[in-house]
CSV table of C-alpha atoms in Angstrom, one decimal:
chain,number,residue,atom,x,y,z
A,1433,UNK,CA,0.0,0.0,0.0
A,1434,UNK,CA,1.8,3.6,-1.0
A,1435,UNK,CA,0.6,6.8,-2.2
A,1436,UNK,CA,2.0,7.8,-5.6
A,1437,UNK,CA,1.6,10.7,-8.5
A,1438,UNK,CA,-0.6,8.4,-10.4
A,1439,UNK,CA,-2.9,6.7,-7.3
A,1440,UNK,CA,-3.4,10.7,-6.2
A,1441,UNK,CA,-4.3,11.6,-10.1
A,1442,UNK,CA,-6.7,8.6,-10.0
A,1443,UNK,CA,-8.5,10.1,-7.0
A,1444,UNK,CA,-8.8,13.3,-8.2
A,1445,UNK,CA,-10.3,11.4,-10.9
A,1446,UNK,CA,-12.6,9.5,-9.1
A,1447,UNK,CA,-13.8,11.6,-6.1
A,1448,UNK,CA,-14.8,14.5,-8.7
A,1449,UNK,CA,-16.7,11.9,-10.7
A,1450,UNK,CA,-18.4,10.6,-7.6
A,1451,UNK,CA,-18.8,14.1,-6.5
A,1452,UNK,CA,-20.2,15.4,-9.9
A,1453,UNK,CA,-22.7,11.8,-9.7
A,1454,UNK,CA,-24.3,12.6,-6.6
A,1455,UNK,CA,-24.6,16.4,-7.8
A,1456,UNK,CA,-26.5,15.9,-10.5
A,1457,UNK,CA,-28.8,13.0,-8.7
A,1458,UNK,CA,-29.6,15.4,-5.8
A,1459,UNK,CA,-30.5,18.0,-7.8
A,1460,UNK,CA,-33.1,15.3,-8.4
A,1461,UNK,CA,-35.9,15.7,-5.2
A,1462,UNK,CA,-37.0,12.1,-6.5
A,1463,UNK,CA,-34.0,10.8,-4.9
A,1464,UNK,CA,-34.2,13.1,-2.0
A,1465,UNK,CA,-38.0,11.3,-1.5
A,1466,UNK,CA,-36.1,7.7,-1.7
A,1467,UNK,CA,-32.9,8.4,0.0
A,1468,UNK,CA,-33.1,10.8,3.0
A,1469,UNK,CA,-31.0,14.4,3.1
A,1470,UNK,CA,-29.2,12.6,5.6
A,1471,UNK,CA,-27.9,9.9,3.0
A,1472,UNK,CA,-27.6,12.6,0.2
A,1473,UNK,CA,-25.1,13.7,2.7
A,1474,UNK,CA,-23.3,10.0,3.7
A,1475,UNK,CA,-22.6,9.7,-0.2
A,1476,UNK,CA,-21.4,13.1,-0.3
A,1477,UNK,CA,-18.6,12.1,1.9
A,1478,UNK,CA,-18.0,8.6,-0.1
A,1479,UNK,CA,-16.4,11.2,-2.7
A,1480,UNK,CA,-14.4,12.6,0.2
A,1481,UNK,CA,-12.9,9.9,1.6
A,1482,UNK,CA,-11.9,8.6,-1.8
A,1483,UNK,CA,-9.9,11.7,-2.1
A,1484,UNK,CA,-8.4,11.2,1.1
A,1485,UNK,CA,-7.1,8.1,0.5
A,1486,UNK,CA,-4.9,8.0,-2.7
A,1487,UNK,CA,-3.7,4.9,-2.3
A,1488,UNK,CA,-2.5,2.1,-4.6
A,1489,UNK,CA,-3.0,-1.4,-3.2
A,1490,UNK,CA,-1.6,-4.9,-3.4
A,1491,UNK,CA,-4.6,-6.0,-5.5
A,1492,UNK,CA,-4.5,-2.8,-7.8
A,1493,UNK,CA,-3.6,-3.4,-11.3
A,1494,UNK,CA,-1.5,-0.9,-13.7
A,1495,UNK,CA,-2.8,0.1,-16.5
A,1496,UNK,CA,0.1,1.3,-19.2
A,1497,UNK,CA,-0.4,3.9,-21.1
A,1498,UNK,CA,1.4,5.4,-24.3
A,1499,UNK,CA,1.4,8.8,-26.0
A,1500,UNK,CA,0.9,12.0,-25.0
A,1501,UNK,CA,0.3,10.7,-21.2
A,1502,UNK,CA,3.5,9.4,-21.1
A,1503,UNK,CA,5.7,12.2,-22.6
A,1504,UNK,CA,3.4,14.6,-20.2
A,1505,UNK,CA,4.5,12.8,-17.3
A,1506,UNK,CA,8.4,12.1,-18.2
A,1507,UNK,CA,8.3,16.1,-18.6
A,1508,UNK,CA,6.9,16.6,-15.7
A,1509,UNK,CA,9.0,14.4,-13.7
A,1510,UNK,CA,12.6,14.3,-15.7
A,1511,UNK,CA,13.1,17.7,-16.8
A,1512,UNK,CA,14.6,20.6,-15.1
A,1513,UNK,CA,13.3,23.9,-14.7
A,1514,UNK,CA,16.7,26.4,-16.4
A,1515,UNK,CA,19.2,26.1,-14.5
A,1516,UNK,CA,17.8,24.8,-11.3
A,1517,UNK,CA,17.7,21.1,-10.3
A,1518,UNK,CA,14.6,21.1,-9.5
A,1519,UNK,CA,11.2,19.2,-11.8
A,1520,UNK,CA,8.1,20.7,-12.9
A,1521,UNK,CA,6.4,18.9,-11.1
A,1522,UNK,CA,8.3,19.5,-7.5
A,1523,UNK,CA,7.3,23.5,-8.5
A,1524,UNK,CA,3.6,22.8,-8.7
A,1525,UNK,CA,3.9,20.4,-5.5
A,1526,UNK,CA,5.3,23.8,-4.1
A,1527,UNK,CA,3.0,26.1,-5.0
A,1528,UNK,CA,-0.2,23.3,-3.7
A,1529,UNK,CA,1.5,23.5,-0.6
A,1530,UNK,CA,2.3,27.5,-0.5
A,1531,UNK,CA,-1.8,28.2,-1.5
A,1532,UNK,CA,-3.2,25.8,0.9
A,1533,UNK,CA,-1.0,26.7,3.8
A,1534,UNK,CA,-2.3,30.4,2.5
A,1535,UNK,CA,-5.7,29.7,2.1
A,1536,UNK,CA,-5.5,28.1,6.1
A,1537,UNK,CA,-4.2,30.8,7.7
A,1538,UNK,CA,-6.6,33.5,5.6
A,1539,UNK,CA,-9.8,31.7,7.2
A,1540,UNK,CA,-8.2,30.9,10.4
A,1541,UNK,CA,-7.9,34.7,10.9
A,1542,UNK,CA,-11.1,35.3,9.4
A,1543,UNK,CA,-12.8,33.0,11.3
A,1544,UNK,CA,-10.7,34.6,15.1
A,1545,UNK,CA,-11.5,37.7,13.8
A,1546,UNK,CA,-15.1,37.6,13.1
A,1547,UNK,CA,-15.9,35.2,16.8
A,1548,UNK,CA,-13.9,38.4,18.3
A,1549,UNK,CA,-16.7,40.9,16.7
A,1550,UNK,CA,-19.2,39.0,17.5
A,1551,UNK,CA,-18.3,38.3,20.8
A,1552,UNK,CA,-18.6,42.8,21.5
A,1553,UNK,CA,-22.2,42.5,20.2
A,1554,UNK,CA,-25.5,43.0,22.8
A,1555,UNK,CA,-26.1,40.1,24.6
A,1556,UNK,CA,-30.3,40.5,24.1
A,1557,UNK,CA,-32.2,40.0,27.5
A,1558,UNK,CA,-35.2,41.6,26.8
A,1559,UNK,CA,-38.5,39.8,27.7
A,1560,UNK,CA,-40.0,39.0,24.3
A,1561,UNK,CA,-36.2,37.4,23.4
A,1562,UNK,CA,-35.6,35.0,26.4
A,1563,UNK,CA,-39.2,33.8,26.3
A,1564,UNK,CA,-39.3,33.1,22.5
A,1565,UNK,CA,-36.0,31.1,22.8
A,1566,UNK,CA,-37.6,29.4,26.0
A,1567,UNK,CA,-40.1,28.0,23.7
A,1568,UNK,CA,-37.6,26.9,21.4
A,1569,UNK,CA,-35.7,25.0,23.9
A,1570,UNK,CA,-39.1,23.4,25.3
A,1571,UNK,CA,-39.3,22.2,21.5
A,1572,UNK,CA,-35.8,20.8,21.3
A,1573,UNK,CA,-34.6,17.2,22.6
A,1574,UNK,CA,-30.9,18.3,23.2
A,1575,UNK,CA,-29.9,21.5,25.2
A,1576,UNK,CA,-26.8,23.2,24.7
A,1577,UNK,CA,-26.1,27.0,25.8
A,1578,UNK,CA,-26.3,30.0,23.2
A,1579,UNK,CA,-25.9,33.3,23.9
A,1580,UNK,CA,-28.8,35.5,21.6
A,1581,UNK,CA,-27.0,38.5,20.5
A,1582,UNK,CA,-28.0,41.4,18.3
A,1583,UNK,CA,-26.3,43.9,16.1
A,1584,UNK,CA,-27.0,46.7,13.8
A,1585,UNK,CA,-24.0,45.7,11.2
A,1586,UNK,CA,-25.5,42.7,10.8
A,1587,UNK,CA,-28.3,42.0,8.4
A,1588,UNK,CA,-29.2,38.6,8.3
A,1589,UNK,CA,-29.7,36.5,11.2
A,1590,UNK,CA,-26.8,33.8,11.4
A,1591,UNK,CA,-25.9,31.4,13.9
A,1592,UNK,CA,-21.8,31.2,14.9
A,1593,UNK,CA,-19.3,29.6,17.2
A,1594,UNK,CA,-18.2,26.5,17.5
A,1595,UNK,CA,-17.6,26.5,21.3
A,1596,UNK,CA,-19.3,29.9,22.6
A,1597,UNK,CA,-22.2,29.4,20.1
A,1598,UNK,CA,-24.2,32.7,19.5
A,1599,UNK,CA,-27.3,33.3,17.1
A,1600,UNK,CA,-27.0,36.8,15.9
A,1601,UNK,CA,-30.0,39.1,15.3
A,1602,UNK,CA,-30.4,42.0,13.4
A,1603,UNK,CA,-31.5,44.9,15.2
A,1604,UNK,CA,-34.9,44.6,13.6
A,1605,UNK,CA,-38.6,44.2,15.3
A,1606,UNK,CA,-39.9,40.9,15.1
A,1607,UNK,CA,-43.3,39.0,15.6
A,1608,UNK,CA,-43.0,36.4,18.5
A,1609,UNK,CA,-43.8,33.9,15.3
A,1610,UNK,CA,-40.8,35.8,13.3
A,1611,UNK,CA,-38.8,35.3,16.3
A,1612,UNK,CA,-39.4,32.1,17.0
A,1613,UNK,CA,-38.6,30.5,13.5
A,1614,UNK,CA,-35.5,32.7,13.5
A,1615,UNK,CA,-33.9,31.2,16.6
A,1616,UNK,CA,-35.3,27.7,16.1
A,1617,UNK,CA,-33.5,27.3,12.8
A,1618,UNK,CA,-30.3,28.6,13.7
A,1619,UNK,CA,-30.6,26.4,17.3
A,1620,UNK,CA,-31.3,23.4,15.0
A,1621,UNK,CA,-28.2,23.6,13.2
A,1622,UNK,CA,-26.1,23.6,16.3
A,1623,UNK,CA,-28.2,20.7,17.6
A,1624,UNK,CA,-27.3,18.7,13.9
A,1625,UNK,CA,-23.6,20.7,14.0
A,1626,UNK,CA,-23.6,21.7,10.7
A,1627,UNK,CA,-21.6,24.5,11.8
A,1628,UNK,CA,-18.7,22.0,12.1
A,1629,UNK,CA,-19.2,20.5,9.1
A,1630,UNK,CA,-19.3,23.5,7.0
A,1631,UNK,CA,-15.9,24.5,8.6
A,1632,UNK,CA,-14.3,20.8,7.9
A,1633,UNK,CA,-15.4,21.3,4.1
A,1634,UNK,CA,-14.2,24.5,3.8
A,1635,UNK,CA,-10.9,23.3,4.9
A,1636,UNK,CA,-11.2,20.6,2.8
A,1637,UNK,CA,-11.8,23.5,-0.1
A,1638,UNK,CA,-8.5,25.0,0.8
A,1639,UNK,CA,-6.4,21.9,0.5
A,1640,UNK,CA,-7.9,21.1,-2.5
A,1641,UNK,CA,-8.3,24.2,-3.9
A,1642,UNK,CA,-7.4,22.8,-7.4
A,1643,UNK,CA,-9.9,20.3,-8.2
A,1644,UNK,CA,-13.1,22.4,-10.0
A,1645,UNK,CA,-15.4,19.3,-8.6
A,1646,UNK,CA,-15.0,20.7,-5.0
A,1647,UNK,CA,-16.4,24.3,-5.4
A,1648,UNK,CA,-19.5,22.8,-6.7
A,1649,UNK,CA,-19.6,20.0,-3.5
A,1650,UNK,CA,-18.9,23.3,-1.0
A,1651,UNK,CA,-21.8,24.8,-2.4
A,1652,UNK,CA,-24.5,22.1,-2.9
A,1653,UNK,CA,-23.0,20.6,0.8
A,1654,UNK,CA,-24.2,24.0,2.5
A,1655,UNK,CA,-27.6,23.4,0.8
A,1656,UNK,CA,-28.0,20.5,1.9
A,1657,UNK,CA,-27.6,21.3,5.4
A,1658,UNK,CA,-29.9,24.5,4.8
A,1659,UNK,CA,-32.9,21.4,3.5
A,1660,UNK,CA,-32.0,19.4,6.6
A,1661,UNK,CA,-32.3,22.1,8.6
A,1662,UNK,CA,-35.8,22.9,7.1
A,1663,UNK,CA,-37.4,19.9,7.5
A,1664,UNK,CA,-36.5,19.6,10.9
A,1665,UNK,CA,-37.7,22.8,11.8
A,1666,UNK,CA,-40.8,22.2,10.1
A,1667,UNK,CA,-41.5,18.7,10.9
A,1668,UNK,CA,-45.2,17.5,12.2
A,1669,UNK,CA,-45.8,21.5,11.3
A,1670,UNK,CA,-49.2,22.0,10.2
A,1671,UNK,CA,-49.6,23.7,6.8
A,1672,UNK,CA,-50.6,27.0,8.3
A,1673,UNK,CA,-47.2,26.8,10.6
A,1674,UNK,CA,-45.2,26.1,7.3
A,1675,UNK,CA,-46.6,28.9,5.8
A,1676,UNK,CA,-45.4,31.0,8.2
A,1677,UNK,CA,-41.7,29.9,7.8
A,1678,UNK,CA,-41.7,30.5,4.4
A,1679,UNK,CA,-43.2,33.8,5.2
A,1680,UNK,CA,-40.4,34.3,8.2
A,1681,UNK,CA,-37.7,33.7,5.4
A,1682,UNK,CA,-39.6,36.0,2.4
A,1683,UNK,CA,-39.3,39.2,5.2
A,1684,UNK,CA,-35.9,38.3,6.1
A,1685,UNK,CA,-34.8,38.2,2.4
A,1686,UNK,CA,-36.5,41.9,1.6
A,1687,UNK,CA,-35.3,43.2,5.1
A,1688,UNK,CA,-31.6,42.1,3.6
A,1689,UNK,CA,-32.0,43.8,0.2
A,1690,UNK,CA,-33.0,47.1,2.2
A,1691,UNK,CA,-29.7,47.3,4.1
A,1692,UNK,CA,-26.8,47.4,2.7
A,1693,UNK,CA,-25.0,44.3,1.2
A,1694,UNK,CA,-23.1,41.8,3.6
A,1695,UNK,CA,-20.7,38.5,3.0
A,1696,UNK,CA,-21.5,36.1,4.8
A,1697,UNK,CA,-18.4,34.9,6.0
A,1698,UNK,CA,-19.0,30.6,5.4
A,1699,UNK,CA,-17.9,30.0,9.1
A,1700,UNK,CA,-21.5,30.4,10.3
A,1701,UNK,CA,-25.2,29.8,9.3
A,1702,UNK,CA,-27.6,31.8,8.2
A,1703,UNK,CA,-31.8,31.2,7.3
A,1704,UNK,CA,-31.5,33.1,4.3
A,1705,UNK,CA,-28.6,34.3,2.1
A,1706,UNK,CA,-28.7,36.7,-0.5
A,1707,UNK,CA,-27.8,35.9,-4.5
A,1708,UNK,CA,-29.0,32.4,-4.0
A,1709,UNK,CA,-32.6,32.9,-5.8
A,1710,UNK,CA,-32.6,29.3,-6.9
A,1711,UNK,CA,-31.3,27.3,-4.0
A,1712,UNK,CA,-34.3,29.4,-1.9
A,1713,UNK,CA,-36.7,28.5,-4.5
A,1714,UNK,CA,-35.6,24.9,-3.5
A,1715,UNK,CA,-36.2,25.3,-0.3
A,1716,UNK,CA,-39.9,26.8,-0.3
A,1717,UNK,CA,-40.9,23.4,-2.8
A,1718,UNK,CA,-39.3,20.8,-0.5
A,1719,UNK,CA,-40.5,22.3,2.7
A,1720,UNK,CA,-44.2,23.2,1.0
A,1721,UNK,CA,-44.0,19.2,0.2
A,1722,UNK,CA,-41.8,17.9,3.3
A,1723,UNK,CA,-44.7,15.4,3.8
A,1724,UNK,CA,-43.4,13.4,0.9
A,1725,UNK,CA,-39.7,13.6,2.0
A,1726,UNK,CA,-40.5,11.8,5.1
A,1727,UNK,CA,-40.4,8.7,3.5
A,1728,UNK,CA,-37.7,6.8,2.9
A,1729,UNK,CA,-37.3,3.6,0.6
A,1730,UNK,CA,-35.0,0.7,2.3
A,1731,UNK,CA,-34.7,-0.9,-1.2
A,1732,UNK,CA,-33.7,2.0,-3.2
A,1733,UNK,CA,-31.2,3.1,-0.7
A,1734,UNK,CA,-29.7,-0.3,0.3
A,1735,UNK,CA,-29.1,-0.7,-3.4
A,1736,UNK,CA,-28.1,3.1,-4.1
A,1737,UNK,CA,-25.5,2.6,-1.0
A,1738,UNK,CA,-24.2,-0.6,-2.7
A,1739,UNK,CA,-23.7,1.1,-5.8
A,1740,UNK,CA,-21.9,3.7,-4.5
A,1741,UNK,CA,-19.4,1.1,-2.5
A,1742,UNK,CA,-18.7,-1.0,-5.5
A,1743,UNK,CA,-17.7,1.9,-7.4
A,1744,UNK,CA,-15.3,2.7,-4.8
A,1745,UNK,CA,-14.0,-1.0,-5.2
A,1746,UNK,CA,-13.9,-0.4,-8.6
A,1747,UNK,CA,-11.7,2.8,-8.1
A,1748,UNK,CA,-8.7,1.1,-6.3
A,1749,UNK,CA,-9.1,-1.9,-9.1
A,1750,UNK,CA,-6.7,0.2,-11.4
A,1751,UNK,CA,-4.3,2.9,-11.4
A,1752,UNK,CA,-3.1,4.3,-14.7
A,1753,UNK,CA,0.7,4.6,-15.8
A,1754,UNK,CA,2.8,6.1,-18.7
A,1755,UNK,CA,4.3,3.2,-20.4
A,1756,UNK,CA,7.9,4.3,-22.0
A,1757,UNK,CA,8.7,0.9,-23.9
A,1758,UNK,CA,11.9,-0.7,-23.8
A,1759,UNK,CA,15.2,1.3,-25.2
A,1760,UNK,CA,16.5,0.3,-29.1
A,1761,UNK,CA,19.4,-1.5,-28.7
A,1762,UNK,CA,22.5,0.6,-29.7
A,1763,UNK,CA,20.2,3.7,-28.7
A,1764,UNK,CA,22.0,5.5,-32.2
A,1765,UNK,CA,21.0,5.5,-35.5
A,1766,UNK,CA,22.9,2.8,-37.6
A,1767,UNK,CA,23.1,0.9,-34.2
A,1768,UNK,CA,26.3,2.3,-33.4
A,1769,UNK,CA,26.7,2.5,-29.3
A,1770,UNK,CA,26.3,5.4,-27.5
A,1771,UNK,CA,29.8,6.1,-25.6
A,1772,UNK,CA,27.9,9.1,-23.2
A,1773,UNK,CA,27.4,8.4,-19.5
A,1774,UNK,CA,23.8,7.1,-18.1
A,1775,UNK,CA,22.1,6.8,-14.7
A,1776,UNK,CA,18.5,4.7,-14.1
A,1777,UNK,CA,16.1,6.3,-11.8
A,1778,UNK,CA,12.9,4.5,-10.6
A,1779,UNK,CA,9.5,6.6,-9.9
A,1780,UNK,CA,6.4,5.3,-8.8
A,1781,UNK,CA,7.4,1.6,-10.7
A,1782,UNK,CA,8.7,3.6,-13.6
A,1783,UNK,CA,12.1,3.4,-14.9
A,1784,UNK,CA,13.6,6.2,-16.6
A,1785,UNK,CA,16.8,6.1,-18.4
A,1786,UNK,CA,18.7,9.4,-18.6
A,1787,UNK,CA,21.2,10.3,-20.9
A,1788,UNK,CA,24.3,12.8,-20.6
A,1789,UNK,CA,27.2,14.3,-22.3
């Protein structure tokens, strides 16, 4: 079992086609029906994991290939960048392992930074605020503590903090109903920790940051949670209560286009974010038919699951290598021999032969 260039460019391969699979099913609310959100999720992170592990078994078979391949890879590993002794494809190595390290640091401030902000904002203890939350945690089967704060430079209402968790208000005035679907969504997230999770894939984004296929995971994975989130909120709602969700969410949205415009930074969680017209509009038909997605069909997903774990098999059956042949003898035209000095190297089960003055 080792990790080399080609078991890593196979799982790039792989988890991006798994990733891309699932996309494109999800997008599907059939399969939402049959599976479960929470198993949308679980094959979310098959793609995951098959990135994470790169590696190239005992019972993996090579696969030669010839051509362009194999003179793109002898580049990338034989040649020399001018002067210096140092590969092509040591420089992009390099520069993965300059952005990412980049990329870490950038959110880990961000993320210190924006906990430090929040933590300065009013701490709300009116009446109307710790009796609405009171009747959220009467509703809730776990209890954890959260601060309910409130700021005016805020203008969506977003839960944050991993350890000292806060939901954060906009200084706005709110129907107990408003409130209450406001603080039970962002208390539901904590409760699933889908704050955690968006913060593992984000860091998952900045190792990564290379592979196209995970930009469109890190988006559709924080929709996901948002639909999770939903039904929970709204499950054994009546109609009439639903309604009033949606409407919660509509104001929220209008409120947001009055004030000025905010990021959301992606280290918290938020009811409603702006730009995101179609993911909403995804929302509002799967919560307005959540009766149907509280089914779930043992067959289908036994049999999705098993799909989705022979294809993993199937992705350590094979690895694919340049094939480079074996040298002419004489290695000069008119088989004359070649009186220049040689040295062998061996990469990844690949011998190279390279030839000096």
């Amino acid at each position: 079992m080792q990790i080399t260039l080609f078991s890593l460019f196979m799982s790039v391969i792989w988890s991006s086609v798994l990733a891309a699979f699932n996309y494109f099913c999800r997008k599907k609310h059939y399969f939402i029906r049959q599976l479960g959100i929470t198993n949308i999720l679980f094959l979310y992170l098959f793609s995951i994991v098959r990135m994470l592990v790169p590696y190239k078994f005992s019972f993996t078979r090579v696969i030669p290939s010839k051509g362009a391949f194999s003179d793109l890879c002898k580049g990338a590993y034989a040649n020399n960048i001018g002067t210096a002794r140092i590969s092509p494809l040591s420089m992009l190595a390099i520069a993965w392992a300059i952005v990412s390290a980049a990329l870490l640091v950038r959110f880990l401030i961000q993320y210190m930074k924006a906990m430090h902000e929040f933590s300065a904002y009013r701490i709300c203890e009116d009446e109307q605020c710790q009796r609405v939350f009171q009747r959220v945690l009467n509703h809730s089967s776990k209890q954890m503590k959260v601060r309910i704060r409130s700021s005016a430079s805020v203008s969506i209402p977003m839960g944050a903090g991993v350890f000292r968790k806060s939901i954060i208000l906009p200084e706005e005035t709110y129907t107990d109903s408003e409130l209450y679907y406001i603080l039970r969504h962002e208390y539901t997230h904590f409760q699933n920790r889908d704050l955690v999770l968006k913060i593992l894939i984000h860091i998952y984004w900045c190792i990564f940051w290379w592979n196209p296929a995970i930009y469109v995971l890190k988006r559709d994975f924080a929709q996901i949670l948002e639909i999770k989130c939903d039904l929970d909120v709204t499950d054994n709602m009546a109609n009439k209560e639903k309604a009033g969700y949606l409407t919660t969410i509509v104001t929220l949205l209008k409120n947001a286009e009055i004030k000025r415009e905010q990021k959301l930074f992606y280290g918290t969680t938020a009811l409603v974010a702006r730009n995101y017209e179609s993911e909403i509009i995804e929302r509002f038909k799967i919560v307005s038919a959540s009766a149907g997605f509280k089914r779930r069909n043992l067959i289908f997903t036994g049999s999705w699951f098993l799909v989705f774990g022979m294809l993993i098999i199937l992705s350590y059956s094979f690895v694919i290598q340049p094939d480079y042949g074996t040298p002419e003898s004489g290695g000069a035209a008119g088989g004359q021999a070649v009186d220049r000095p040689y040295y062998i190297e061996c990469i990844d089960d690949t011998y190279y032969v390279h030839f000096g003055e």
